[in-house]
JSON list of C-alpha atoms in Angstrom, two decimals:
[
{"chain": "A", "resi": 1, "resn": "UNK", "atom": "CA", "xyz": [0.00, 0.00, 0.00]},
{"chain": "A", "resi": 2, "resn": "UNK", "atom": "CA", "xyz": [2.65, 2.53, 1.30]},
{"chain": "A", "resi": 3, "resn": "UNK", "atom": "CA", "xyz": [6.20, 2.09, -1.33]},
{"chain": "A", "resi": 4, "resn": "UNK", "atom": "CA", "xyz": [7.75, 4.77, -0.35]},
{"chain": "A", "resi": 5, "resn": "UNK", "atom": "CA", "xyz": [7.96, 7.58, 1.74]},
{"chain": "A", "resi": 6, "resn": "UNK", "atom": "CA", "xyz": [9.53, 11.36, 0.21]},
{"chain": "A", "resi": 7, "resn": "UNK", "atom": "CA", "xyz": [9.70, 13.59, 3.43]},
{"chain": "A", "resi": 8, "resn": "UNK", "atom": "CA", "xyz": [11.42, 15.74, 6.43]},
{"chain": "A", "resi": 9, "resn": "UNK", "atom": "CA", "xyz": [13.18, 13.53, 8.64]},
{"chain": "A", "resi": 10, "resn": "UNK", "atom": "CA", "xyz": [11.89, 14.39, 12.26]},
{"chain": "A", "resi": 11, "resn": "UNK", "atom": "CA", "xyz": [13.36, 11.82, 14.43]},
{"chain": "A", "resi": 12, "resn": "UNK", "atom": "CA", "xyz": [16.38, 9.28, 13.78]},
{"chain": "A", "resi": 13, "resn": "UNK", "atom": "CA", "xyz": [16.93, 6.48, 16.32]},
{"chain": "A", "resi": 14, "resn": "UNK", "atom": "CA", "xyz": [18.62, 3.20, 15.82]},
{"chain": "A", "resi": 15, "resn": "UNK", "atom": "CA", "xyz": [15.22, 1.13, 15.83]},
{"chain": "A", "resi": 16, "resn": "UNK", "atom": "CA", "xyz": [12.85, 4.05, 14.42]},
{"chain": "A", "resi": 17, "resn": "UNK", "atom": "CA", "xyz": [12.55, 6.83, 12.62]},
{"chain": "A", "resi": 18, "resn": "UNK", "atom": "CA", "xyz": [10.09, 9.15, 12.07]},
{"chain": "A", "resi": 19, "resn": "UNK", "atom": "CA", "xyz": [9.21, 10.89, 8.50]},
{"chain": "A", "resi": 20, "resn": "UNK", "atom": "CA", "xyz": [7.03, 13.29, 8.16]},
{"chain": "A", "resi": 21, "resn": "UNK", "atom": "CA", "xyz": [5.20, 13.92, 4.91]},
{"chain": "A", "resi": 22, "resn": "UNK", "atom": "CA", "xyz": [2.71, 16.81, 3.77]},
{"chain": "A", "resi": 23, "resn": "UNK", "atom": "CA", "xyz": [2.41, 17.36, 7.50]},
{"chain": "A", "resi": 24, "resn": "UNK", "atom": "CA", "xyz": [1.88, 13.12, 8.46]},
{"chain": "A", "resi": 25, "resn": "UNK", "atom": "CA", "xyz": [4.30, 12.03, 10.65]},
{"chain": "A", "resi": 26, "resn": "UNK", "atom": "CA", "xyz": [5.23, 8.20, 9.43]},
{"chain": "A", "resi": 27, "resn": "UNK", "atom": "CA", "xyz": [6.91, 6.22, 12.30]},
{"chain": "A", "resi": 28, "resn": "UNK", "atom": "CA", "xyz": [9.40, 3.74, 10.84]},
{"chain": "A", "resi": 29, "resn": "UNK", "atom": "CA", "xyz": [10.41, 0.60, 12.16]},
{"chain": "A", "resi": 30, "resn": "UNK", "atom": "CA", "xyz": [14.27, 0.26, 11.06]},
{"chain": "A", "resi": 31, "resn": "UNK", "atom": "CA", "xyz": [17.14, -2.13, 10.86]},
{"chain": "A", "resi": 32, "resn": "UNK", "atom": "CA", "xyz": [20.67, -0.95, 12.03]},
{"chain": "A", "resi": 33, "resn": "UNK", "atom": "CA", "xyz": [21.74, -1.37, 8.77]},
{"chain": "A", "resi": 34, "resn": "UNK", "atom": "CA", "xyz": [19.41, 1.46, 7.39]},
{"chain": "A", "resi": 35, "resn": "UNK", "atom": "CA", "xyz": [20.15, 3.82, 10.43]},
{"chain": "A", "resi": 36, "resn": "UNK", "atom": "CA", "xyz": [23.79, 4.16, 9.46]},
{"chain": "A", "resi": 37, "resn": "UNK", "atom": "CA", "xyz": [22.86, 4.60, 6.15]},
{"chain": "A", "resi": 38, "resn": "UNK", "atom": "CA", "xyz": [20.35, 7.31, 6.81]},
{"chain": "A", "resi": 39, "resn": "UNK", "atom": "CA", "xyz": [22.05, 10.43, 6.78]},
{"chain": "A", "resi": 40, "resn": "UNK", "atom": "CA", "xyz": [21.30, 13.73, 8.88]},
{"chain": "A", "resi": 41, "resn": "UNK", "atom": "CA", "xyz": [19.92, 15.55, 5.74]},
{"chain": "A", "resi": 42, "resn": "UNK", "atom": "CA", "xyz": [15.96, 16.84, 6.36]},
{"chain": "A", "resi": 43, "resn": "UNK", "atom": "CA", "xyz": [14.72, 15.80, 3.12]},
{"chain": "A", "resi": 44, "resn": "UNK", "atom": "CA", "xyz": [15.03, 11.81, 2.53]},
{"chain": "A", "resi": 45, "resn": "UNK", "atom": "CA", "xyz": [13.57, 9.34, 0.36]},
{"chain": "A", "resi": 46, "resn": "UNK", "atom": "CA", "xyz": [12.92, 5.89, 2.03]},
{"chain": "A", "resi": 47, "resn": "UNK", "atom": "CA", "xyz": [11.51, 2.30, 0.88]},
{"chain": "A", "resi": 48, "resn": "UNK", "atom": "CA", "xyz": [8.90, 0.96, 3.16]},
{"chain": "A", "resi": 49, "resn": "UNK", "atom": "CA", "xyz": [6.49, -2.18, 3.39]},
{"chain": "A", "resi": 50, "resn": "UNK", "atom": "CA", "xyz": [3.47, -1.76, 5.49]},
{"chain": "A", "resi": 51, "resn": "UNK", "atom": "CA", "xyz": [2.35, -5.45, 7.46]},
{"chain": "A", "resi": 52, "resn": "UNK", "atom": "CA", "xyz": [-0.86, -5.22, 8.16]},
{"chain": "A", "resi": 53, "resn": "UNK", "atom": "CA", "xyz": [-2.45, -7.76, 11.18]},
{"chain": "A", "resi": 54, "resn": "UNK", "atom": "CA", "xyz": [-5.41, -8.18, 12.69]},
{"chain": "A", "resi": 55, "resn": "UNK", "atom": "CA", "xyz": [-4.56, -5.81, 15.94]},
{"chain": "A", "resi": 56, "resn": "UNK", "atom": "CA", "xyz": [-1.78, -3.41, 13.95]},
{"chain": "A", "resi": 57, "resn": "UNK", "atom": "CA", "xyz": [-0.62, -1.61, 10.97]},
{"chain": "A", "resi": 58, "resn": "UNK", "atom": "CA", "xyz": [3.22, -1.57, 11.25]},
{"chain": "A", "resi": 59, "resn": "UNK", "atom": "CA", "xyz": [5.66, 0.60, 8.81]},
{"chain": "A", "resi": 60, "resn": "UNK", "atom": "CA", "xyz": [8.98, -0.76, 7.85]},
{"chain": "A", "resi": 61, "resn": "UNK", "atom": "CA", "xyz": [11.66, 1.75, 6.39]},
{"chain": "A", "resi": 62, "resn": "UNK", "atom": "CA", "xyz": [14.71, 0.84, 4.27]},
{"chain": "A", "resi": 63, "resn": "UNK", "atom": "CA", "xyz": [17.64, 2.93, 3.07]},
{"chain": "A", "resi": 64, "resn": "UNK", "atom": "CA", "xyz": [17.91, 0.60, -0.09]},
{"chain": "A", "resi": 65, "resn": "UNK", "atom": "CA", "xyz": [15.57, -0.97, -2.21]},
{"chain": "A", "resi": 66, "resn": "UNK", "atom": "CA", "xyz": [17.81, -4.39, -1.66]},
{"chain": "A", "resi": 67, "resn": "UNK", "atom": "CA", "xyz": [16.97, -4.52, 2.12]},
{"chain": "A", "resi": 68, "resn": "UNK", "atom": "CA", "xyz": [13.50, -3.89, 1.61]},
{"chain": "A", "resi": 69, "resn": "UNK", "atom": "CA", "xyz": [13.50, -6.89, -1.13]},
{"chain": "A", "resi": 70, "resn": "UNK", "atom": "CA", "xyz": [15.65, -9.29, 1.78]},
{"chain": "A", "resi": 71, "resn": "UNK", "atom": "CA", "xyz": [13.44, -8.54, 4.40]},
{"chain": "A", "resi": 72, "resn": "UNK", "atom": "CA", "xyz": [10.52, -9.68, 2.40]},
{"chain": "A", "resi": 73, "resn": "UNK", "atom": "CA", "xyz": [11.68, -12.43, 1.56]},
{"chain": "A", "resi": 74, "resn": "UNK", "atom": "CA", "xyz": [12.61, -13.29, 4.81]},
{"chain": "A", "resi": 75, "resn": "UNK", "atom": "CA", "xyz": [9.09, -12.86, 6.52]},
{"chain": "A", "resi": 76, "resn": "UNK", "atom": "CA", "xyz": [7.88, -15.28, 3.85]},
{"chain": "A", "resi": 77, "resn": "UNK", "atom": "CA", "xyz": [9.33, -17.77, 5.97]},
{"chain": "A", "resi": 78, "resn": "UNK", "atom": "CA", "xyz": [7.44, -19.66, 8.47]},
{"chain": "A", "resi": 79, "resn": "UNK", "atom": "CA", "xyz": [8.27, -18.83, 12.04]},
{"chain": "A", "resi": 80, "resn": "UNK", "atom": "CA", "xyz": [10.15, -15.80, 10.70]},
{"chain": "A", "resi": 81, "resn": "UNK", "atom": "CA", "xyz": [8.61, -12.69, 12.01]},
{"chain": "A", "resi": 82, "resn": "UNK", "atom": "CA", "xyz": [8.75, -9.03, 11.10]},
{"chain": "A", "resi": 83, "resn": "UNK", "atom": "CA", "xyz": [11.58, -8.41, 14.33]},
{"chain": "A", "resi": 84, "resn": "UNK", "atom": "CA", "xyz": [13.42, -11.62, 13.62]},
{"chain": "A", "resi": 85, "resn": "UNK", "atom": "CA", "xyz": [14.34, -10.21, 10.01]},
{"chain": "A", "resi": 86, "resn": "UNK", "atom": "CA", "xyz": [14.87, -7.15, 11.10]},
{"chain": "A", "resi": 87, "resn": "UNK", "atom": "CA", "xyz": [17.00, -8.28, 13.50]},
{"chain": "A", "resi": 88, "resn": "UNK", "atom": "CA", "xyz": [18.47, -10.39, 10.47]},
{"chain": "A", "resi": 89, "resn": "UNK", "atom": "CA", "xyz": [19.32, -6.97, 8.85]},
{"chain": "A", "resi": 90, "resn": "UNK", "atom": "CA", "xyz": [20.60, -5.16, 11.55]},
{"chain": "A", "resi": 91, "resn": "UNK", "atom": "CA", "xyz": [23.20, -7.98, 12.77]},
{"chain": "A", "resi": 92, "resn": "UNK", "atom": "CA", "xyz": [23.77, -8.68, 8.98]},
{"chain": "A", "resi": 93, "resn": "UNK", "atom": "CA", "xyz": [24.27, -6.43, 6.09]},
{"chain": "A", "resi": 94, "resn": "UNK", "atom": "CA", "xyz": [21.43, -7.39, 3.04]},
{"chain": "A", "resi": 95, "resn": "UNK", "atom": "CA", "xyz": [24.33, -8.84, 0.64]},
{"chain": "A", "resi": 96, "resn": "UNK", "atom": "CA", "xyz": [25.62, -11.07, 3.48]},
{"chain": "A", "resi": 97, "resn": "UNK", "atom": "CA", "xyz": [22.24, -12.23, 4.70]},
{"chain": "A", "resi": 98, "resn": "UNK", "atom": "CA", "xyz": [21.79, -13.26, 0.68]},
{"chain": "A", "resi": 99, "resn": "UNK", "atom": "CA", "xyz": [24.74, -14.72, 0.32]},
{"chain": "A", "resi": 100, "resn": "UNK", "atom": "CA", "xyz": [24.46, -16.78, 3.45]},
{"chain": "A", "resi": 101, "resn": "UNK", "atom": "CA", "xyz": [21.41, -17.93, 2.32]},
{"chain": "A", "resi": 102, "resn": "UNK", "atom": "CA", "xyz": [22.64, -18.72, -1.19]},
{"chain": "A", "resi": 103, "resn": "UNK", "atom": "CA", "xyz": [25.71, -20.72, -0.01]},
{"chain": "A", "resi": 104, "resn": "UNK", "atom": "CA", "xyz": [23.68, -22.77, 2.39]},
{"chain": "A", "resi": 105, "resn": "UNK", "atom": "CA", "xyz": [25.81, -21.24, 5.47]},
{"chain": "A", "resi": 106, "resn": "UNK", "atom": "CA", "xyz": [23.68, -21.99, 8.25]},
{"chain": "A", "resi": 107, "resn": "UNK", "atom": "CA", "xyz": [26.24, -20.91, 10.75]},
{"chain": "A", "resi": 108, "resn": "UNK", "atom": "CA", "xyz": [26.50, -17.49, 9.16]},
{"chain": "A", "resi": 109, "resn": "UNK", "atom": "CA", "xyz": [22.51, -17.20, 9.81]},
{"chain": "A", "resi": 110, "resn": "UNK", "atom": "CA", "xyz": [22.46, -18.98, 13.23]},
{"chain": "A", "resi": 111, "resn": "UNK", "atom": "CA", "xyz": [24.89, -15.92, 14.67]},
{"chain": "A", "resi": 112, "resn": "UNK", "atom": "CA", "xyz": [21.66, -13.48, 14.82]},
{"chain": "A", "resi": 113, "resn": "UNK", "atom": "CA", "xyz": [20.87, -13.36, 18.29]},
{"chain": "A", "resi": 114, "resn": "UNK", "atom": "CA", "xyz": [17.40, -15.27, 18.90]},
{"chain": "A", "resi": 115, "resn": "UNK", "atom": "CA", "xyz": [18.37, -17.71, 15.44]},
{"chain": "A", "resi": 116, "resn": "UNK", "atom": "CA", "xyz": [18.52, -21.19, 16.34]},
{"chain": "A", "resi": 117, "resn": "UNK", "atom": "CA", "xyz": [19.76, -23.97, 14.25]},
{"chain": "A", "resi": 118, "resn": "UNK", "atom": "CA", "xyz": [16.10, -25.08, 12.99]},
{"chain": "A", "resi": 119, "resn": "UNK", "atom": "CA", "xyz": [15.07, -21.62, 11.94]},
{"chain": "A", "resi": 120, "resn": "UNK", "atom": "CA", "xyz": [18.28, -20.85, 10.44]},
{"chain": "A", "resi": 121, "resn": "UNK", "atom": "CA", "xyz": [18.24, -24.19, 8.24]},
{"chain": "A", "resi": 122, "resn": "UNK", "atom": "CA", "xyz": [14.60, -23.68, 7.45]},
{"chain": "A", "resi": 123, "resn": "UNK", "atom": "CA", "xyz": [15.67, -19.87, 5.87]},
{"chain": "A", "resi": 124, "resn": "UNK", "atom": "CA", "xyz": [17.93, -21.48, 3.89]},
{"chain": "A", "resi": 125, "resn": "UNK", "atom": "CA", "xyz": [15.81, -24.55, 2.51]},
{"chain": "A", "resi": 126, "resn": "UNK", "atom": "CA", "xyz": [12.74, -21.69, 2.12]},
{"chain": "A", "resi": 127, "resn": "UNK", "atom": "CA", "xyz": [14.72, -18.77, 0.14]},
{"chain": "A", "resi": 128, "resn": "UNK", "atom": "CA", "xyz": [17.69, -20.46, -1.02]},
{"chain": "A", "resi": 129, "resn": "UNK", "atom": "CA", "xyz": [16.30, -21.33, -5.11]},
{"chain": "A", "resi": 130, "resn": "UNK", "atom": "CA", "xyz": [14.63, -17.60, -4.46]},
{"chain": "A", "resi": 131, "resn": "UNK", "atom": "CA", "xyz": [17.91, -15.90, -3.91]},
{"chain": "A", "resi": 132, "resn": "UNK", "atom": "CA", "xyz": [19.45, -17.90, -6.92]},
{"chain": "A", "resi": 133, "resn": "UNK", "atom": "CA", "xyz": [17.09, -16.96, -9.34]},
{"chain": "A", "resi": 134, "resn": "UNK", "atom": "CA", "xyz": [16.26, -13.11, -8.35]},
{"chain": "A", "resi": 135, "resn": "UNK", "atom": "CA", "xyz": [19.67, -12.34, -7.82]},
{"chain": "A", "resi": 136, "resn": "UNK", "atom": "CA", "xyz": [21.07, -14.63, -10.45]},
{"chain": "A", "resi": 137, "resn": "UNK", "atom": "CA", "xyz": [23.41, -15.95, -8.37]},
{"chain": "A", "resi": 138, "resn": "UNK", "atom": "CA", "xyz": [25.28, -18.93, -10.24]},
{"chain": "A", "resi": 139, "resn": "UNK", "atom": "CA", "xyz": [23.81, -22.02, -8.40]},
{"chain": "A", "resi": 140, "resn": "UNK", "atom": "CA", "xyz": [26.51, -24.87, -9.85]},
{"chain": "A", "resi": 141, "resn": "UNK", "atom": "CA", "xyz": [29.75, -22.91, -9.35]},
{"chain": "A", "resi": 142, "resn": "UNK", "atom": "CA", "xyz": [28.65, -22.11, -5.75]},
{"chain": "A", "resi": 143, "resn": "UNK", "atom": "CA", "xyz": [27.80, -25.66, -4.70]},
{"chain": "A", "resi": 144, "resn": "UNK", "atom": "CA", "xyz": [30.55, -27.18, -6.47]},
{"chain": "A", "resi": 145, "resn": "UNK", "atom": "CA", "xyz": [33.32, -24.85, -4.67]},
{"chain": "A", "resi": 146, "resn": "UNK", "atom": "CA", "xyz": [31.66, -25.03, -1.17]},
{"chain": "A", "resi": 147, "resn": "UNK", "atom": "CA", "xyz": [31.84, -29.60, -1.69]},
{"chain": "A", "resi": 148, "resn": "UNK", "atom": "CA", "xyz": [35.36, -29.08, -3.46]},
{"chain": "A", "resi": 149, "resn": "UNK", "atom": "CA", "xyz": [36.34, -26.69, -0.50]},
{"chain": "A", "resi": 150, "resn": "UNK", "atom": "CA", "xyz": [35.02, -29.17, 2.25]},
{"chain": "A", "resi": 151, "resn": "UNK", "atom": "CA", "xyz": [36.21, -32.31, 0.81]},
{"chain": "A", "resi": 152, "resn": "UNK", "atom": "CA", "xyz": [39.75, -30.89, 0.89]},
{"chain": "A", "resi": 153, "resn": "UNK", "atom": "CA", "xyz": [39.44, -29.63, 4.98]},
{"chain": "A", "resi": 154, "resn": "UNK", "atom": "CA", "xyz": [38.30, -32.92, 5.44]},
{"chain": "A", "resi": 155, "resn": "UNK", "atom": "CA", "xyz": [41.21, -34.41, 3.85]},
{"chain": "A", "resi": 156, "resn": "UNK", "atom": "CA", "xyz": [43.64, -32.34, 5.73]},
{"chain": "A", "resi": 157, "resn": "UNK", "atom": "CA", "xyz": [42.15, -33.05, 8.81]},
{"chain": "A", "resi": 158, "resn": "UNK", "atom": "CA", "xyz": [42.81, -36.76, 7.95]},
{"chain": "A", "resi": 159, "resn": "UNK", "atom": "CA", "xyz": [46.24, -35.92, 7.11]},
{"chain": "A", "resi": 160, "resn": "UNK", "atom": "CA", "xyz": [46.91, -33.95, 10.64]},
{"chain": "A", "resi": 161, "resn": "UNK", "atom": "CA", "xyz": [46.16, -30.47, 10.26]},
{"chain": "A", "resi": 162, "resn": "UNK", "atom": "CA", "xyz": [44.06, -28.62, 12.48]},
{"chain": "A", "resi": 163, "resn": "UNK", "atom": "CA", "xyz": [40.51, -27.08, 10.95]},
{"chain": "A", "resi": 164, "resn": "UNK", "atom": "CA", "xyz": [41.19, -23.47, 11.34]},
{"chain": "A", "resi": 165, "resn": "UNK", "atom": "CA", "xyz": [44.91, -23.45, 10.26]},
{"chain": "A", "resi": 166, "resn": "UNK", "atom": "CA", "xyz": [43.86, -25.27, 7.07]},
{"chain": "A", "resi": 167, "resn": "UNK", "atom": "CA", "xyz": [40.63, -23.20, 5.93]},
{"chain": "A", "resi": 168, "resn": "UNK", "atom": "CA", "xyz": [42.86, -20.14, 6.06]},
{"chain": "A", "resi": 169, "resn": "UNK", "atom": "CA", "xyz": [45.36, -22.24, 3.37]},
{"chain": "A", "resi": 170, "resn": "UNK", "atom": "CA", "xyz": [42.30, -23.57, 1.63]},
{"chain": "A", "resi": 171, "resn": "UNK", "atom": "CA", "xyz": [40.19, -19.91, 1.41]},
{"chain": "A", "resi": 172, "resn": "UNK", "atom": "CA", "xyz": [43.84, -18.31, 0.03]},
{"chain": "A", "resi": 173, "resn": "UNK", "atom": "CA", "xyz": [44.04, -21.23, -2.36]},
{"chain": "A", "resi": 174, "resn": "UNK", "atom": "CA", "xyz": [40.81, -20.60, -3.84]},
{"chain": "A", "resi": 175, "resn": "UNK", "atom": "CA", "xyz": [40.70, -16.89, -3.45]},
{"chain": "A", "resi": 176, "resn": "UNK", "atom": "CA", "xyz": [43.51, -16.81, -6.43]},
{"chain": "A", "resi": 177, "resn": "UNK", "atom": "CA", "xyz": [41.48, -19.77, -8.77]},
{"chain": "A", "resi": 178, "resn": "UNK", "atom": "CA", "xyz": [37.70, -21.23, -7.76]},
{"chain": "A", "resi": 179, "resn": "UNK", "atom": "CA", "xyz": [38.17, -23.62, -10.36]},
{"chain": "A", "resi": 180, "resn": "UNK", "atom": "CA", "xyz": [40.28, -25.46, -9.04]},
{"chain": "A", "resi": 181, "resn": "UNK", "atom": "CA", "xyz": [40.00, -29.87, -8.29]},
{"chain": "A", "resi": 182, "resn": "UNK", "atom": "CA", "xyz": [39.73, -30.86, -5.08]},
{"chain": "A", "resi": 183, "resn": "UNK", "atom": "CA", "xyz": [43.17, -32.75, -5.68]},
{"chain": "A", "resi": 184, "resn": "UNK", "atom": "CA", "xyz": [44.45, -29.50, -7.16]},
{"chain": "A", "resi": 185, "resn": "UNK", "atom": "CA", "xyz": [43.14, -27.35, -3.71]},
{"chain": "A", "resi": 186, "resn": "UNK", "atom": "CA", "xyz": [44.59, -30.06, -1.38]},
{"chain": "A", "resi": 187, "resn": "UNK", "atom": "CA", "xyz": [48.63, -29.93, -3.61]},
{"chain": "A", "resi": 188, "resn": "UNK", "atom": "CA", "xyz": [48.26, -26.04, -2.74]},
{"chain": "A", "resi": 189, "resn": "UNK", "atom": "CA", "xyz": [47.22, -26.14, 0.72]},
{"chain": "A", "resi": 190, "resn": "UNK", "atom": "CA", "xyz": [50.05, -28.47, 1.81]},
{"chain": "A", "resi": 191, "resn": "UNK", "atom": "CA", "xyz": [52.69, -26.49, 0.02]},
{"chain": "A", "resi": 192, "resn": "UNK", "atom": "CA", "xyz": [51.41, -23.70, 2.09]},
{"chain": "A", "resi": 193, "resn": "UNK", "atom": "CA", "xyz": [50.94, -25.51, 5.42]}
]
């Protein structure tokens, strides 16, 4: 109902602001992410999505069109409410919260306060083919990278090398060529370990 707002900021605080528009005051409900971006300048444009239940009418506002599109997405989600995912965005910036999602990196997700395991693998299975296809995020090269990478910490790990010493080795590895074998990532890694 309510896109967008074009106003005088009033208030700025790092859950709300307040807009005010041909003399309406608009209270916002905002992520940390879109309070830093909101700058002190009395004329702003915002992005909002108005959730309307049975006992309230509650205005979200969002710096960027991206957040607003994240967030969205993210209340789609069963047992994902309007504060979990902005709590989501304020914790997370909109980019990492998609790529987490399209990577399948539950632990990435599970760091929001109040995310547990369940909910955080239940984002993932929801949004995950979403992400991919509106943000056209190559679904093969991702997958393929993340088994290559893990079949090659596993294989270290075999071979003696602690976890966290070798995902450094393997991240550099792959950071200069993402193509590489998993026999290819491993011959770099122990030259470098």
């Amino acid at each position: 109902m309510i896109t967008h707002l074009r106003g005088k900021l009033v208030e700025k605080n790092p859950t709300y602001a307040i807009v005010e528009c041909a003399g309406v005051g608009y209270f916002l409900n905002i992520s940390l992410h879109t309070f830093s971006l909101l700058t002190d300048e009395e004329n702003i444009f915002i992005y909002t999505d108005l959730l309307v239940k049975e006992d309230s009418h509650t205005l979200f506002g969002f710096a960027e069109r991206a957040e607003r599109e994240v967030f969205r997405l993210l209340i789609s989600v069963s047992g994902v409410g309007a504060s979990t995912a902005r709590t989501m965005l304020s914790s997370l910036s909109p980019a990492d919260v998609r790529d987490a999602i399209a990577n399948g990196d539950v632990p990435t997700i599970q760091s929001v306060k109040g995310i547990g395991a369940k909910t955080a693998q239940r984002v993932i299975l929801d949004l995950k083919d979403k992400i991919l296809k509106v943000y056209d995020i190559g679904k093969v090269s991702q997958q393929s990278n993340n088994t290559n990478k893990e079949e090659a910490l596993s294989a270290l790990e075999v071979l003696g090398f602690t976890r966290k010493q070798s995902e450094k080795v393997v991240d550099k590895v792959l950071s200069q060529d993402t193509s590489l074998s998993v026999e290819n990532i491993i011959k770099q890694a122990l030259k470098n370990l």
